[in-house]
Amino acid sequence: VVPFMAGIPRRVGFTGESRYGLINVRHTLDKQALPLMVERFAQLAEKPGAVLPKPIPHPRIRSTAVDQQKTLTELGLERPASVIAFCPGAEYGPAKRWPAHHFATLARLLPATTPIWILGSGKDAAVGDAIVAGAGSEPGRIINLCGHTSLEQAIDLLAGAAAVVSND
């Protein structure tokens, strides 16, 4: 509805779900031919009725040692010998999220010398704070970086982690 009301001239989508009058470049969704969500989104870039070229190329994520060091410097972090990353966020809220107290329990079970970086968006900051508070470790061991990194920086930090604990 928002693109229609905003007067955006080209509105692409799949027909159905009461979208018929709202979109003006209409695709017909064949769930058998496009079982993966990535295929469905890629199909919208094609002309209606065109066959989607397959396979869809996998994204290539790169993080070099130089990128990682730059990120550490920008964030004022030192490279530990080993670090565990926690990613407690979930786009659709608590129903899709492992409870914060479970992350905190895991943090307490890990060796006290193992640093933990909590990564996520700004809306995950409160969950990150709850993990830090619940873990009760020495200051500086668990760092809540939720909302303080760009996506590229998060990739660099994850690339340097020994393990990652996340939802989904």
Short mmCIF file of C-alpha atoms in Angstrom, two decimals:
data_model
loop_
_atom_site.label_atom_id
_atom_site.label_comp_id
_atom_site.label_asym_id
_atom_site.label_seq_id
_atom_site.Cartn_x
_atom_site.Cartn_y
_atom_site.Cartn_z
CA VAL A 1 0.00 0.00 0.00
CA VAL A 2 2.80 2.45 0.88
CA PRO A 3 4.51 2.35 -2.57
CA PHE A 4 1.08 2.77 -4.24
CA MET A 5 0.09 5.71 -2.03
CA ALA A 6 3.54 7.28 -2.52
CA GLY A 7 2.97 7.26 -6.26
CA ILE A 8 5.96 5.07 -7.04
CA PRO A 9 5.48 4.41 -10.75
CA ARG A 10 6.90 0.86 -11.00
CA ARG A 11 5.65 -1.57 -8.35
CA VAL A 12 6.82 -5.16 -8.88
CA GLY A 13 5.44 -8.18 -7.06
CA PHE A 14 3.61 -11.47 -7.13
CA THR A 15 -0.15 -11.35 -7.67
CA GLY A 16 -2.26 -12.56 -4.80
CA GLU A 17 -2.82 -11.52 -1.22
CA SER A 18 -4.93 -8.53 -2.35
CA ARG A 19 -2.02 -6.94 -4.23
CA TYR A 20 -3.61 -6.96 -7.69
CA GLY A 21 -4.38 -3.24 -7.88
CA LEU A 22 -1.30 -2.21 -5.92
CA ILE A 23 1.37 -3.64 -8.22
CA ASN A 24 1.72 -2.90 -11.89
CA VAL A 25 4.43 -5.39 -12.85
CA ARG A 26 2.82 -8.70 -11.96
CA HIS A 27 4.51 -12.04 -11.60
CA THR A 28 2.76 -15.34 -11.01
CA LEU A 29 4.37 -17.33 -8.22
CA ASP A 30 4.99 -21.00 -8.99
CA LYS A 31 6.06 -22.40 -5.63
CA GLN A 32 7.12 -25.70 -7.23
CA ALA A 33 9.46 -23.97 -9.69
CA LEU A 34 10.72 -21.50 -7.06
CA PRO A 35 10.86 -23.38 -3.75
CA LEU A 36 13.58 -21.16 -2.24
CA MET A 37 12.90 -17.61 -1.00
CA VAL A 38 16.07 -16.36 -2.71
CA GLU A 39 14.72 -17.69 -6.02
CA ARG A 40 11.43 -15.89 -5.50
CA PHE A 41 13.15 -12.57 -4.84
CA ALA A 42 15.48 -13.07 -7.82
CA GLN A 43 12.47 -13.83 -10.05
CA LEU A 44 11.09 -10.37 -9.34
CA ALA A 45 14.15 -8.89 -11.09
CA GLU A 46 13.26 -10.78 -14.29
CA LYS A 47 10.52 -9.90 -16.76
CA PRO A 48 7.18 -11.50 -15.88
CA GLY A 49 7.02 -14.98 -17.41
CA ALA A 50 10.79 -15.21 -17.96
CA VAL A 51 12.57 -18.31 -16.71
CA LEU A 52 14.84 -17.62 -13.77
CA PRO A 53 18.47 -18.45 -14.58
CA LYS A 54 19.68 -21.12 -12.16
CA PRO A 55 21.57 -21.79 -10.08
CA ILE A 56 21.44 -18.53 -8.16
CA PRO A 57 25.04 -17.62 -7.30
CA HIS A 58 25.86 -17.76 -3.60
CA PRO A 59 26.94 -14.46 -2.08
CA ARG A 60 30.65 -14.05 -1.59
CA ILE A 61 31.52 -12.56 1.74
CA ARG A 62 35.13 -11.53 2.16
CA SER A 63 37.01 -10.53 5.26
CA THR A 64 40.76 -10.19 5.06
CA ALA A 65 43.21 -9.90 7.95
CA VAL A 66 43.61 -6.24 7.00
CA ASP A 67 39.81 -5.70 7.12
CA GLN A 68 39.62 -7.41 10.49
CA GLN A 69 42.43 -5.32 11.97
CA LYS A 70 40.87 -2.12 10.64
CA THR A 71 37.56 -3.07 12.30
CA LEU A 72 39.25 -3.91 15.60
CA THR A 73 41.01 -0.55 15.53
CA GLU A 74 37.82 1.36 14.65
CA LEU A 75 35.97 -0.31 17.53
CA GLY A 76 38.81 0.03 20.02
CA LEU A 77 39.13 -3.74 20.42
CA GLU A 78 42.18 -5.92 20.71
CA ARG A 79 42.45 -9.23 18.88
CA PRO A 80 42.18 -11.94 21.53
CA ALA A 81 43.77 -15.36 21.07
CA SER A 82 40.24 -16.77 20.88
CA VAL A 83 36.83 -15.13 21.05
CA ILE A 84 33.26 -16.43 21.03
CA ALA A 85 30.57 -14.39 19.28
CA PHE A 86 26.98 -14.37 20.50
CA CYS A 87 24.30 -13.19 18.08
CA PRO A 88 21.14 -13.17 20.20
CA GLY A 89 18.87 -11.14 17.94
CA ALA A 90 15.88 -12.41 15.98
CA GLU A 91 13.96 -10.37 13.45
CA TYR A 92 10.59 -11.65 14.62
CA GLY A 93 11.12 -11.20 18.34
CA PRO A 94 11.26 -13.46 21.37
CA ALA A 95 9.42 -16.37 19.74
CA LYS A 96 12.42 -16.89 17.45
CA ARG A 97 15.07 -16.03 20.04
CA TRP A 98 16.95 -18.22 22.48
CA PRO A 99 16.31 -16.60 25.88
CA ALA A 100 18.94 -14.14 27.14
CA HIS A 101 19.38 -16.10 30.37
CA HIS A 102 20.45 -19.15 28.33
CA PHE A 103 23.14 -17.08 26.59
CA ALA A 104 24.20 -15.80 30.04
CA THR A 105 24.34 -19.36 31.39
CA LEU A 106 26.48 -20.42 28.44
CA ALA A 107 28.80 -17.46 29.07
CA ARG A 108 29.24 -18.58 32.68
CA LEU A 109 30.03 -22.14 31.52
CA LEU A 110 32.74 -21.02 29.09
CA PRO A 111 36.28 -20.59 30.45
CA ALA A 112 36.57 -17.29 32.34
CA THR A 113 39.48 -16.33 30.09
CA THR A 114 37.39 -16.58 26.90
CA PRO A 115 36.21 -13.16 25.68
CA ILE A 116 32.68 -12.91 24.28
CA TRP A 117 31.47 -10.33 21.77
CA ILE A 118 27.72 -9.85 21.45
CA LEU A 119 26.73 -8.74 17.96
CA GLY A 120 23.42 -7.48 16.63
CA SER A 121 21.47 -4.43 15.62
CA GLY A 122 20.51 -1.56 17.88
CA LYS A 123 17.22 -3.25 18.74
CA ASP A 124 19.22 -6.18 20.18
CA ALA A 125 21.12 -3.93 22.61
CA ALA A 126 18.76 -4.62 25.54
CA VAL A 127 19.12 -8.38 25.04
CA GLY A 128 22.89 -7.93 24.92
CA ASP A 129 22.77 -5.93 28.15
CA ALA A 130 20.69 -8.68 29.79
CA ILE A 131 23.28 -11.28 28.76
CA VAL A 132 26.13 -9.20 30.17
CA ALA A 133 24.24 -8.64 33.43
CA GLY A 134 23.19 -12.29 33.74
CA ALA A 135 26.64 -13.66 33.03
CA GLY A 136 28.15 -11.83 36.00
CA SER A 137 31.69 -12.03 34.65
CA GLU A 138 34.59 -9.69 35.21
CA PRO A 139 34.27 -6.33 33.46
CA GLY A 140 35.45 -6.29 29.86
CA ARG A 141 35.19 -10.02 29.26
CA ILE A 142 31.77 -9.75 27.60
CA ILE A 143 31.33 -6.78 25.29
CA ASN A 144 27.90 -5.84 23.99
CA LEU A 145 28.48 -4.48 20.48
CA CYS A 146 24.80 -4.55 19.47
CA GLY A 147 24.08 -1.41 17.47
CA HIS A 148 27.73 -0.34 17.44
CA THR A 149 28.93 -2.10 14.29
CA SER A 150 28.18 -1.84 10.61
CA LEU A 151 27.33 -5.03 8.74
CA GLU A 152 30.86 -5.09 7.30
CA GLN A 153 32.37 -4.75 10.77
CA ALA A 154 30.17 -7.54 12.11
CA ILE A 155 31.37 -9.78 9.28
CA ASP A 156 34.99 -8.96 10.15
CA LEU A 157 34.41 -9.76 13.84
CA LEU A 158 32.62 -13.01 13.02
CA ALA A 159 35.45 -14.02 10.69
CA GLY A 160 37.85 -13.81 13.61
CA ALA A 161 35.67 -15.76 16.06
CA ALA A 162 36.49 -19.29 17.16
CA ALA A 163 32.76 -20.05 17.45
CA VAL A 164 29.43 -18.30 16.99
CA VAL A 165 26.23 -18.95 18.96
CA SER A 166 23.15 -17.60 17.18
CA ASN A 167 19.48 -18.10 16.51
CA ASP A 168 18.32 -19.96 13.40
#
